[in-house]
PDB file of C-alpha atoms and ligand atoms in Angstrom:
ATOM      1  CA  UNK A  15       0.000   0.000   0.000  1.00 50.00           C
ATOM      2  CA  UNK A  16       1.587   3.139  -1.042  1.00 49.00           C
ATOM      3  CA  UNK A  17       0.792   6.845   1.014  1.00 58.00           C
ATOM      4  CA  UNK A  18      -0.672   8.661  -1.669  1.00 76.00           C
ATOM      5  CA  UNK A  19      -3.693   5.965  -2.287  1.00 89.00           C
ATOM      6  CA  UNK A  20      -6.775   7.617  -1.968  1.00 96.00           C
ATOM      7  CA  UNK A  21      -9.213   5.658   0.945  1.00 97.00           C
ATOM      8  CA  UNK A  22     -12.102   6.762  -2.167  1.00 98.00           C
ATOM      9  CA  UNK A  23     -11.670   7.141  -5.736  1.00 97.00           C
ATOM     10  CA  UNK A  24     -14.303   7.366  -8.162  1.00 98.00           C
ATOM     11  CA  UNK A  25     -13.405   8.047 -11.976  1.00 98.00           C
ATOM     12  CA  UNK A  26     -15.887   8.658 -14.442  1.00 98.00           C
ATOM     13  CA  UNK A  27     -19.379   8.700 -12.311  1.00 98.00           C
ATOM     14  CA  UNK A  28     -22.243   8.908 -14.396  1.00 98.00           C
ATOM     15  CA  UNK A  29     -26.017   8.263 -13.406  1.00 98.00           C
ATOM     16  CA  UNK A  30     -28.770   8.535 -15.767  1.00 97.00           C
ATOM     17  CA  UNK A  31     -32.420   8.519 -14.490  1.00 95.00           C
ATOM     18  CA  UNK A  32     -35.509   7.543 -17.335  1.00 92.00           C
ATOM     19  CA  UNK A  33     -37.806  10.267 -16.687  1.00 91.00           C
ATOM     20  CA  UNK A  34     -41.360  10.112 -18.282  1.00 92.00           C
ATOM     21  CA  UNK A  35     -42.240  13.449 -19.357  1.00 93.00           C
ATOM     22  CA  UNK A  36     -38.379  15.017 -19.843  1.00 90.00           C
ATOM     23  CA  UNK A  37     -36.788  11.337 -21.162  1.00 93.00           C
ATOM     24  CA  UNK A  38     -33.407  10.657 -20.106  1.00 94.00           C
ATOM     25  CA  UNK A  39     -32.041  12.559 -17.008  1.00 94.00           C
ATOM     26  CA  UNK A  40     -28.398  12.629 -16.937  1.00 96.00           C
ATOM     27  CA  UNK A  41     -27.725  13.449 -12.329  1.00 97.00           C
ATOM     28  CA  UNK A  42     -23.979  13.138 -12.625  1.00 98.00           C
ATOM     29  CA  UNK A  43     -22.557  13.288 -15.915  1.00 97.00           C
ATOM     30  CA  UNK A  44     -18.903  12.061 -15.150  1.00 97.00           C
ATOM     31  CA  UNK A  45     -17.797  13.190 -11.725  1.00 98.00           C
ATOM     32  CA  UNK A  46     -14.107  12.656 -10.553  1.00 97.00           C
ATOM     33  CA  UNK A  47     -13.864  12.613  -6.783  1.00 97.00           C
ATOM     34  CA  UNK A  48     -11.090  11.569  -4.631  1.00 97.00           C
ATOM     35  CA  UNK A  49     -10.307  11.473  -1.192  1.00 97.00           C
ATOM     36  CA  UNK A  50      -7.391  10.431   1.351  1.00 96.00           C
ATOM     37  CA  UNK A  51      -7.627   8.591   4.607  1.00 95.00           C
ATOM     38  CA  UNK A  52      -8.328  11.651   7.239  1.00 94.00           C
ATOM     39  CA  UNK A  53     -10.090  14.108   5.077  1.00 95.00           C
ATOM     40  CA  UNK A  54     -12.740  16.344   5.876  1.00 94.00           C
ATOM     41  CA  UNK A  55     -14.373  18.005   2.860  1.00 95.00           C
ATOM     42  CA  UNK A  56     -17.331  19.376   2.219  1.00 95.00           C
ATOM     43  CA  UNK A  57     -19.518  19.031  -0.600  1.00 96.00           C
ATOM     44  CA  UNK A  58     -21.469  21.804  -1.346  1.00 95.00           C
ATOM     45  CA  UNK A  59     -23.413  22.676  -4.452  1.00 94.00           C
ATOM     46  CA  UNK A  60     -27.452  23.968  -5.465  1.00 93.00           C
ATOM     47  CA  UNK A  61     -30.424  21.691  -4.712  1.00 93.00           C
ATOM     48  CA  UNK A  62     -30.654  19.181  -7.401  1.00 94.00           C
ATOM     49  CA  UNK A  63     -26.776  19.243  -8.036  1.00 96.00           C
ATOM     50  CA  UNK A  64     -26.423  16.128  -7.505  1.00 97.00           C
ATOM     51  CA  UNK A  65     -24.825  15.581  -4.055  1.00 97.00           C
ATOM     52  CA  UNK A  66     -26.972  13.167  -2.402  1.00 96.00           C
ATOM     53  CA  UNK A  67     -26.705  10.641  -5.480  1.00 97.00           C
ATOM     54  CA  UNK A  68     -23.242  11.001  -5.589  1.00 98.00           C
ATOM     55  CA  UNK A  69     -22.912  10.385  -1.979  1.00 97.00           C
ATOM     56  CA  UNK A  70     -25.016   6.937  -2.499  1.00 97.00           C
ATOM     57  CA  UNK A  71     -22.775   5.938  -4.866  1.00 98.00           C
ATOM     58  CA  UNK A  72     -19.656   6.683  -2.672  1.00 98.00           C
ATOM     59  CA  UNK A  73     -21.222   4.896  -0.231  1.00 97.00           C
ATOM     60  CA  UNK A  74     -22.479   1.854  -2.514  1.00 97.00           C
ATOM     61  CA  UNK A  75     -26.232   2.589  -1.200  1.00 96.00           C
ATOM     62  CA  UNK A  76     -26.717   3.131  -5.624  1.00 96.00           C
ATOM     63  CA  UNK A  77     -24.686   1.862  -8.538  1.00 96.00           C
ATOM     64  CA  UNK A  78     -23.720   4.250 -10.901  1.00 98.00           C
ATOM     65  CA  UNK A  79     -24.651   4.102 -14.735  1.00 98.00           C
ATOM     66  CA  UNK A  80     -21.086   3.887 -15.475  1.00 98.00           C
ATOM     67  CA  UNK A  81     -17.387   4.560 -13.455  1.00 98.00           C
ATOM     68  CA  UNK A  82     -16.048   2.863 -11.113  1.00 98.00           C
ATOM     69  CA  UNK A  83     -15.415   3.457  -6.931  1.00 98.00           C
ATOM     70  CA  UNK A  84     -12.583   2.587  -5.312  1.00 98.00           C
ATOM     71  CA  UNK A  85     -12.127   2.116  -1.800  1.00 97.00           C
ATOM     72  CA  UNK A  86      -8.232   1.362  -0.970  1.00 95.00           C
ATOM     73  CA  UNK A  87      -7.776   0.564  -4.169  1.00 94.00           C
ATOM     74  CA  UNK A  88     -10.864  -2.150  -4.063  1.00 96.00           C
ATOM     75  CA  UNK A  89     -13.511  -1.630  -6.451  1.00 97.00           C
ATOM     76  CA  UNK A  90     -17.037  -1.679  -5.404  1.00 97.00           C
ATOM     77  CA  UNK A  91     -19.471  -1.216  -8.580  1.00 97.00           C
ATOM     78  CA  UNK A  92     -20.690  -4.557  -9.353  1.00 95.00           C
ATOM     79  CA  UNK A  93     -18.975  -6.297  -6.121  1.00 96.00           C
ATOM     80  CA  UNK A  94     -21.026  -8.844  -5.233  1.00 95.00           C
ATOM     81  CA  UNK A  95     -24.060  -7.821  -2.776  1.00 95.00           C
ATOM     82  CA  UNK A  96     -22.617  -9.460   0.976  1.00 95.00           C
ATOM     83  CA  UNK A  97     -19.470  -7.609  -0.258  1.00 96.00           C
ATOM     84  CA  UNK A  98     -21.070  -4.524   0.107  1.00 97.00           C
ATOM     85  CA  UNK A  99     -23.391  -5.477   2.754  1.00 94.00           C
ATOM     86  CA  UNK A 100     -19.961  -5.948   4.705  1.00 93.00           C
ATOM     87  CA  UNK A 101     -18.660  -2.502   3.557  1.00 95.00           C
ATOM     88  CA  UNK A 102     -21.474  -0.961   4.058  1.00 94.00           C
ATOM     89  CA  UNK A 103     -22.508  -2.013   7.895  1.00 90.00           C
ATOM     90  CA  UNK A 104     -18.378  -1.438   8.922  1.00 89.00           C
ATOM     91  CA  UNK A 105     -16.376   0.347   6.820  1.00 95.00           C
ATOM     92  CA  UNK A 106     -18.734   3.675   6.162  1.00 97.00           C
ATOM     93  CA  UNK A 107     -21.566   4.853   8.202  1.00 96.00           C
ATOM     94  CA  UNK A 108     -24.714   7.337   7.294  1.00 96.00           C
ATOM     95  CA  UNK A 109     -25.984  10.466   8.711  1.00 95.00           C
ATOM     96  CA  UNK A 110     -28.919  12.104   6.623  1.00 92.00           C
ATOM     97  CA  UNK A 111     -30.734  15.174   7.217  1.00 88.00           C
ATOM     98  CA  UNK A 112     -33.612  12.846   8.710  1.00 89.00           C
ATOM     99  CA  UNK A 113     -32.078  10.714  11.599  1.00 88.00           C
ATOM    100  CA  UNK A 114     -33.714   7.727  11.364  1.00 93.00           C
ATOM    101  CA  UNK A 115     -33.749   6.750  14.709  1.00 96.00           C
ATOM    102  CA  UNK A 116     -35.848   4.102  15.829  1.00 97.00           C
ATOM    103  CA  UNK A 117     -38.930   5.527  18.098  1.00 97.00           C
ATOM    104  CA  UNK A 118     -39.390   2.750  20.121  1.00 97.00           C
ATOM    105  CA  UNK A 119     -36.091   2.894  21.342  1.00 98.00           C
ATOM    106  CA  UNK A 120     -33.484   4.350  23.247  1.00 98.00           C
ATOM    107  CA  UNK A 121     -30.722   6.337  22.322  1.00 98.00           C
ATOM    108  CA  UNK A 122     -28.299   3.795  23.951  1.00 98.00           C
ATOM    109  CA  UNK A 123     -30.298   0.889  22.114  1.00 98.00           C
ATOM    110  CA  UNK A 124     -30.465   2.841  18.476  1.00 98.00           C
ATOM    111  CA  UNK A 125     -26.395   3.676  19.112  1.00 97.00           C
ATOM    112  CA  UNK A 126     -25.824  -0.142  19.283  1.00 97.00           C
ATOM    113  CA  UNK A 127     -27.847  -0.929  17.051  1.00 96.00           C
ATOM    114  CA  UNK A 128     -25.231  -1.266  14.284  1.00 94.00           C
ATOM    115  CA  UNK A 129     -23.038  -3.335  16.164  1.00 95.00           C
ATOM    116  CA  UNK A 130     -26.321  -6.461  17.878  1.00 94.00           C
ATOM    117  CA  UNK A 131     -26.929  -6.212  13.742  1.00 91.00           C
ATOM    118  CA  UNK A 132     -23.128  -7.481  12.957  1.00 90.00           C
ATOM    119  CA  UNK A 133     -23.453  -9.821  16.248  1.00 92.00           C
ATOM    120  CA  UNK A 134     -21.390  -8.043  18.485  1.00 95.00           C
ATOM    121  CA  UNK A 135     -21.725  -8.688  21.838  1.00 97.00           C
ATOM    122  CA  UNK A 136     -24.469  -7.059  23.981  1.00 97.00           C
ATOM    123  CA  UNK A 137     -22.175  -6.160  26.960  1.00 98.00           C
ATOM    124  CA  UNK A 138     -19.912  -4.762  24.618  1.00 97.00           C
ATOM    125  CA  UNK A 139     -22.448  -2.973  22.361  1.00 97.00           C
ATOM    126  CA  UNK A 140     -23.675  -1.213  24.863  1.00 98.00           C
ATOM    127  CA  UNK A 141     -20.005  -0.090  26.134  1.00 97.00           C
ATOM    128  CA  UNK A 142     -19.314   1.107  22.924  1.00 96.00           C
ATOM    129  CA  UNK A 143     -22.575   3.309  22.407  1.00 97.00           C
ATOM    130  CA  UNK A 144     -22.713   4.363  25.511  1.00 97.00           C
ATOM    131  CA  UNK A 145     -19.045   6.290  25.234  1.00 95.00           C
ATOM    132  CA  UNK A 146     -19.220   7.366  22.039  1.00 94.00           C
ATOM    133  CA  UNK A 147     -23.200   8.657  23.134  1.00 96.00           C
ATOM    134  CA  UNK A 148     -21.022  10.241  25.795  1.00 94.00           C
ATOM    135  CA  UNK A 149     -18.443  11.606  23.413  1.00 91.00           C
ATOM    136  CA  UNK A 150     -21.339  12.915  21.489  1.00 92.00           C
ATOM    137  CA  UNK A 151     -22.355  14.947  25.289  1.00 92.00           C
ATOM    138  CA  UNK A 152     -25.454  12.487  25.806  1.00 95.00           C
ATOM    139  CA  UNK A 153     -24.652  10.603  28.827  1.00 96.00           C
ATOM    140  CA  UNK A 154     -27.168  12.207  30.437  1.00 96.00           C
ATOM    141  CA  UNK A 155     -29.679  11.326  27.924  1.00 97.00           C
ATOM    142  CA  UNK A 156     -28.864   7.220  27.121  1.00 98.00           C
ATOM    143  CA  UNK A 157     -32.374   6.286  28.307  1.00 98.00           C
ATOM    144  CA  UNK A 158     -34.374   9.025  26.306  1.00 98.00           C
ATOM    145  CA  UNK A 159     -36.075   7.663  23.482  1.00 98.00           C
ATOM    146  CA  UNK A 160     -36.292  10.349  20.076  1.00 97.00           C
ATOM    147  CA  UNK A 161     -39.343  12.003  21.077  1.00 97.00           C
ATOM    148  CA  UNK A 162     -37.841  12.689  24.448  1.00 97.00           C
ATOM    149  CA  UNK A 163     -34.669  14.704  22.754  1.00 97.00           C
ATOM    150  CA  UNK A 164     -34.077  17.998  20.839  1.00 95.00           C
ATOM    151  CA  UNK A 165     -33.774  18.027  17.423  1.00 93.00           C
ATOM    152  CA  UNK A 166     -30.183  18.558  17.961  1.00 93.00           C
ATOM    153  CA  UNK A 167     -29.907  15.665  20.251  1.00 95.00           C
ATOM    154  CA  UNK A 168     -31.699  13.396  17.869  1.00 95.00           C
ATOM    155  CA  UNK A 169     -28.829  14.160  15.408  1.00 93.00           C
ATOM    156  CA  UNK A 170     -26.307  13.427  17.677  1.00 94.00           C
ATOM    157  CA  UNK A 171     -27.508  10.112  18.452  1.00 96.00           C
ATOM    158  CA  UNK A 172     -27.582   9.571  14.696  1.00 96.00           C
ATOM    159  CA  UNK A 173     -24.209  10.229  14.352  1.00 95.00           C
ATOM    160  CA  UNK A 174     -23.214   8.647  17.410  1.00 95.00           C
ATOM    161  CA  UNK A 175     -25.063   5.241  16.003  1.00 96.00           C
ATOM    162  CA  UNK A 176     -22.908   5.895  12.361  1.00 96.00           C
ATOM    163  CA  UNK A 177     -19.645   6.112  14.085  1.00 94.00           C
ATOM    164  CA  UNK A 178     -20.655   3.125  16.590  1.00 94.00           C
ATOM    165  CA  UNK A 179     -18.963   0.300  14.482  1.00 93.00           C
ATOM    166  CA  UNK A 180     -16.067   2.876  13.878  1.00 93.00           C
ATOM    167  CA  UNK A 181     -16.340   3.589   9.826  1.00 95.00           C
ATOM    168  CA  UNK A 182     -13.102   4.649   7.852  1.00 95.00           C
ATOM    169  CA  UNK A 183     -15.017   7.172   6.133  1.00 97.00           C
ATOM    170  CA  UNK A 184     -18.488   8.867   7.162  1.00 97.00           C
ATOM    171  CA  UNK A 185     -20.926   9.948   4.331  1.00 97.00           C
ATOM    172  CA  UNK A 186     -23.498  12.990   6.101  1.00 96.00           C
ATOM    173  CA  UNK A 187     -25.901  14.323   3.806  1.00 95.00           C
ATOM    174  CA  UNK A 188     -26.766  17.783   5.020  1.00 93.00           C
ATOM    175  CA  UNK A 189     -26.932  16.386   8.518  1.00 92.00           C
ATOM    176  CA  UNK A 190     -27.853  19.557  10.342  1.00 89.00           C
ATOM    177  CA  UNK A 191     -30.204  20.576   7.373  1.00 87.00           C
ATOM    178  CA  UNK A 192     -33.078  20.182   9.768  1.00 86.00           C
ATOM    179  CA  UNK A 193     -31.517  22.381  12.728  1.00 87.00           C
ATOM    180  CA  UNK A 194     -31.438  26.139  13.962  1.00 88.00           C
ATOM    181  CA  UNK A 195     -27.957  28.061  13.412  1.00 87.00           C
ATOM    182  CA  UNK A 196     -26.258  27.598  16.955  1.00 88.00           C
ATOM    183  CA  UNK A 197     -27.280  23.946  17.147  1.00 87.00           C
ATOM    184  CA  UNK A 198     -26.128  23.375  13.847  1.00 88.00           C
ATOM    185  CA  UNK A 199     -22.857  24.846  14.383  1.00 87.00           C
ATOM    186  CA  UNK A 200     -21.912  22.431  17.550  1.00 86.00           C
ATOM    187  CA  UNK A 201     -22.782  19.299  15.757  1.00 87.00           C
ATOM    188  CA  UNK A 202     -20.417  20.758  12.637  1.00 88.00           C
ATOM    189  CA  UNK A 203     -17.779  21.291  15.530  1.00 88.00           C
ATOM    190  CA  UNK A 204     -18.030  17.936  16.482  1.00 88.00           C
ATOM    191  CA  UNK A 205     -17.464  16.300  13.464  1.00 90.00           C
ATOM    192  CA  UNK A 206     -14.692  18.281  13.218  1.00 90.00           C
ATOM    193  CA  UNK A 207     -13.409  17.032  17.054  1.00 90.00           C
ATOM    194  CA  UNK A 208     -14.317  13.417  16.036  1.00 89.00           C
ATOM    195  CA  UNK A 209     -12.183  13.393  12.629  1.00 92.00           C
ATOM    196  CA  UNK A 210      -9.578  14.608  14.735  1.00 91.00           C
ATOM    197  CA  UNK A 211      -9.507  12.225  17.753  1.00 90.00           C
ATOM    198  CA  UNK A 212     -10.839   8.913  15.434  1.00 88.00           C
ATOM    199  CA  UNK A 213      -8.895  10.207  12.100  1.00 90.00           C
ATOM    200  CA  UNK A 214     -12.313   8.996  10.922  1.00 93.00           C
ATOM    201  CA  UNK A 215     -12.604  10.868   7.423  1.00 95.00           C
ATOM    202  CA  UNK A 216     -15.616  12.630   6.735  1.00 96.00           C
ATOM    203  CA  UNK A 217     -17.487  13.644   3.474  1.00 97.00           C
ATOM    204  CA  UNK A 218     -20.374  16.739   4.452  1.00 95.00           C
ATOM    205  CA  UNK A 219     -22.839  17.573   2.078  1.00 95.00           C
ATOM    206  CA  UNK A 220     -23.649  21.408   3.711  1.00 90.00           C
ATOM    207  CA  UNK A 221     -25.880  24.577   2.510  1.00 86.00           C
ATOM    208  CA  UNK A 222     -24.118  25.792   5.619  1.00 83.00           C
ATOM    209  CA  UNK A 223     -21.133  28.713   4.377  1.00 81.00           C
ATOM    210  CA  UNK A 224     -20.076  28.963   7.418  1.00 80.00           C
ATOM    211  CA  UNK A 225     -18.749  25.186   7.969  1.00 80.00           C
ATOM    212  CA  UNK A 226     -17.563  25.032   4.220  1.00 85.00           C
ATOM    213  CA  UNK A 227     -15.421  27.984   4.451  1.00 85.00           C
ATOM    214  CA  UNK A 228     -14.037  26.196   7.604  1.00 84.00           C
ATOM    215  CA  UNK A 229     -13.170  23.157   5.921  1.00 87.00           C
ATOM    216  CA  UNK A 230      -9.726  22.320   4.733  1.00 86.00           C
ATOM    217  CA  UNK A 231     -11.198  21.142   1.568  1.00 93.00           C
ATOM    218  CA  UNK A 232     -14.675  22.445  -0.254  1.00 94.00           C
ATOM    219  CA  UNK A 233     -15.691  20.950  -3.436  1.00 95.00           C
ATOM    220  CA  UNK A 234     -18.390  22.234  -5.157  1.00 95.00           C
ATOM    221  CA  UNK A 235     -20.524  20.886  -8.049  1.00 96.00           C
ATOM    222  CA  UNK A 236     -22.708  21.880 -10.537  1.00 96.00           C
ATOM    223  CA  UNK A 237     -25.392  20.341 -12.483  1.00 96.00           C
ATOM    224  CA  UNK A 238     -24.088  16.636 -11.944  1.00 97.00           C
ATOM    225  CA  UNK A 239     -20.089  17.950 -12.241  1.00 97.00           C
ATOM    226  CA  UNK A 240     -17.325  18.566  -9.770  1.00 96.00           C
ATOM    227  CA  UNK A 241     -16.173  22.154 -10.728  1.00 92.00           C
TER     228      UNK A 241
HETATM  229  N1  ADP B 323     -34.794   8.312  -8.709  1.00 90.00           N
HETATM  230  C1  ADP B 323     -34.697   9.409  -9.467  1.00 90.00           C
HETATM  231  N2  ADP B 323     -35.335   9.486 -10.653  1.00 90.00           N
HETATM  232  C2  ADP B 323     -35.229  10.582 -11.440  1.00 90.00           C
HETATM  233  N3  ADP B 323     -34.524  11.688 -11.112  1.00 90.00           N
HETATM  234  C3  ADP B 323     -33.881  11.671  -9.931  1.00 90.00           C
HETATM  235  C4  ADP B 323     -33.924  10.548  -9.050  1.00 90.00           C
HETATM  236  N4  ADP B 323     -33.166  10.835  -7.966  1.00 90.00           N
HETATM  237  C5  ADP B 323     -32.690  12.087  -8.148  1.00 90.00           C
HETATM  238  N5  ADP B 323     -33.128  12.601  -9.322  1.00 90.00           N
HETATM  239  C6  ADP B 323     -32.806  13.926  -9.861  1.00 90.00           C
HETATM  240  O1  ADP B 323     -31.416  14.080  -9.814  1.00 90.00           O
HETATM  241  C7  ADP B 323     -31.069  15.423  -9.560  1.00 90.00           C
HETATM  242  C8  ADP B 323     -30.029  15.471  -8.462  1.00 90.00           C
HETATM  243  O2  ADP B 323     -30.595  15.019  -7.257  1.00 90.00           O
HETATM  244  P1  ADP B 323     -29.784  14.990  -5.894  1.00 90.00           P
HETATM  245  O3  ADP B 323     -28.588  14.144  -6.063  1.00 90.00           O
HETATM  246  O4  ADP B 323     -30.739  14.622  -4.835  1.00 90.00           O
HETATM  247  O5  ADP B 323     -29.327  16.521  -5.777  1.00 90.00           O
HETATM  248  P2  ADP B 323     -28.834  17.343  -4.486  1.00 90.00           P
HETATM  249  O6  ADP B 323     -28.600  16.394  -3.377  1.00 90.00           O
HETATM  250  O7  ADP B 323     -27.608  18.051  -4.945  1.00 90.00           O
HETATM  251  O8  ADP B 323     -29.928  18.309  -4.190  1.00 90.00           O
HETATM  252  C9  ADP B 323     -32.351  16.139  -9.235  1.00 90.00           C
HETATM  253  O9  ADP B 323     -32.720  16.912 -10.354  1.00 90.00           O
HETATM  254  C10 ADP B 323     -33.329  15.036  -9.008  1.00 90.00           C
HETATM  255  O10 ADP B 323     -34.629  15.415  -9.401  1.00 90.00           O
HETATM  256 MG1   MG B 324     -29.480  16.225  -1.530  1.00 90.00          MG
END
């Protein structure tokens, strides 16, 4: 393994959509992206850019219409499906603009959820999601269940249950889309504390200005390009 290997790679990305009224829709129409192990960079770009399919095909949630997607030099279109199933559930981990969490649950049960799901151990599970839920400044709030939390809190058990099975690379897709300014701000700060302390590399989609001009690394794109 040499240094300069990208942890993602993608050459070539297109993704065509059939529309019925306006035909063929091309959403990315050849889209270069790379990224090395310990990145932060945020992806920023107009509604309808393309952003959010190009993040599902990073993270193998779509296949692409053509390209391919490295990870460590591995490619991933057309792997076979426990392949990704495997990549998917350990190596990179989701946060969306919704949270997802499970209602009927905790915040300690939906943070280990990841981990009972790839048979981990239940005493360990819950060590796991109950330090990184404290990492994440919800000790205090392990027994709540969603509807008992701030919006803000809901997100942070989100990300707290993506980072559980400790991903190389996190995919968030306008993850504080859904909150006011100041709480918005602290979870960006976080991510930023967690990429340090993990070296977990991180891939924000943001409408956020603020965070992006932060950032190390912004890439913007434009009517299914990277520009
Ligand atoms: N399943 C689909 N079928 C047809 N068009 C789609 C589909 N998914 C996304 N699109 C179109 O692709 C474009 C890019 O979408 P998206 O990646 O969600 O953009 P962004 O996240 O940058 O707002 C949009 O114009 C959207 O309408
Ligand atoms: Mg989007």
């Amino acid at each position: 393994m040499t240094e300069t290997r990208p942890l993602i790679e993608a050459h070539g990305i297109t993704k065509d959509y059939w529309h019925e009224s306006k035909g063929l829709v091309q959403v990315l129409r050849g889209v270069d992206f790379a990224m090395q192990a310990g990145e932060v960079v945020a992806l920023v770009g107009k509604s309808g850019a393309g952003k959010s399919t190009l993040l599902h095909v990073l993270g193998t949630l779509d296949e692409p219409t053509t390209g391919t997607v490295c990870f460590e030099g591995e490619e991933l279109v057309g792997a076979d499906e426990l392949r990704l199933a495997d990549f998917r559930s350990s190596t990179v981990g989701f946060v969306f603009q919704s949270h997802y969490l499970l209602p009927e649950f905790s915040a300690l049960e939906n943070a280990m959820m990841p981990l009972l799901v790839r048979r981990v151990h239940r005493d360990e599970a819950t060590e796991v999601a109950r330090k990184i839920l404290e990492r994440v400044g919800l000790g205090h709030r392990l027994d709540h269940k969603p509807s008992e939390l701030s919006g803000g809190e809901q997100q942070r058990v989100a990300l707290a249950r993506a980072l559980a099975p400790r991903p190389r690379l996190l995919l968030a897709d306008e993850p504080t889309g859904n909150l006011d300014a100041k709480t918005a701000a602290a979870i960006h700060e976080l991510l930023v504390e967690l990429n340090r302390e993990l070296g977990i590399s991180c891939l924000v989609v943001t409408h956020n200005e603020a965070l992006a001009r932060e950032l190390p690394r912004c890439v913007e794109m434009r009517d299914g390009l990277v520009v």
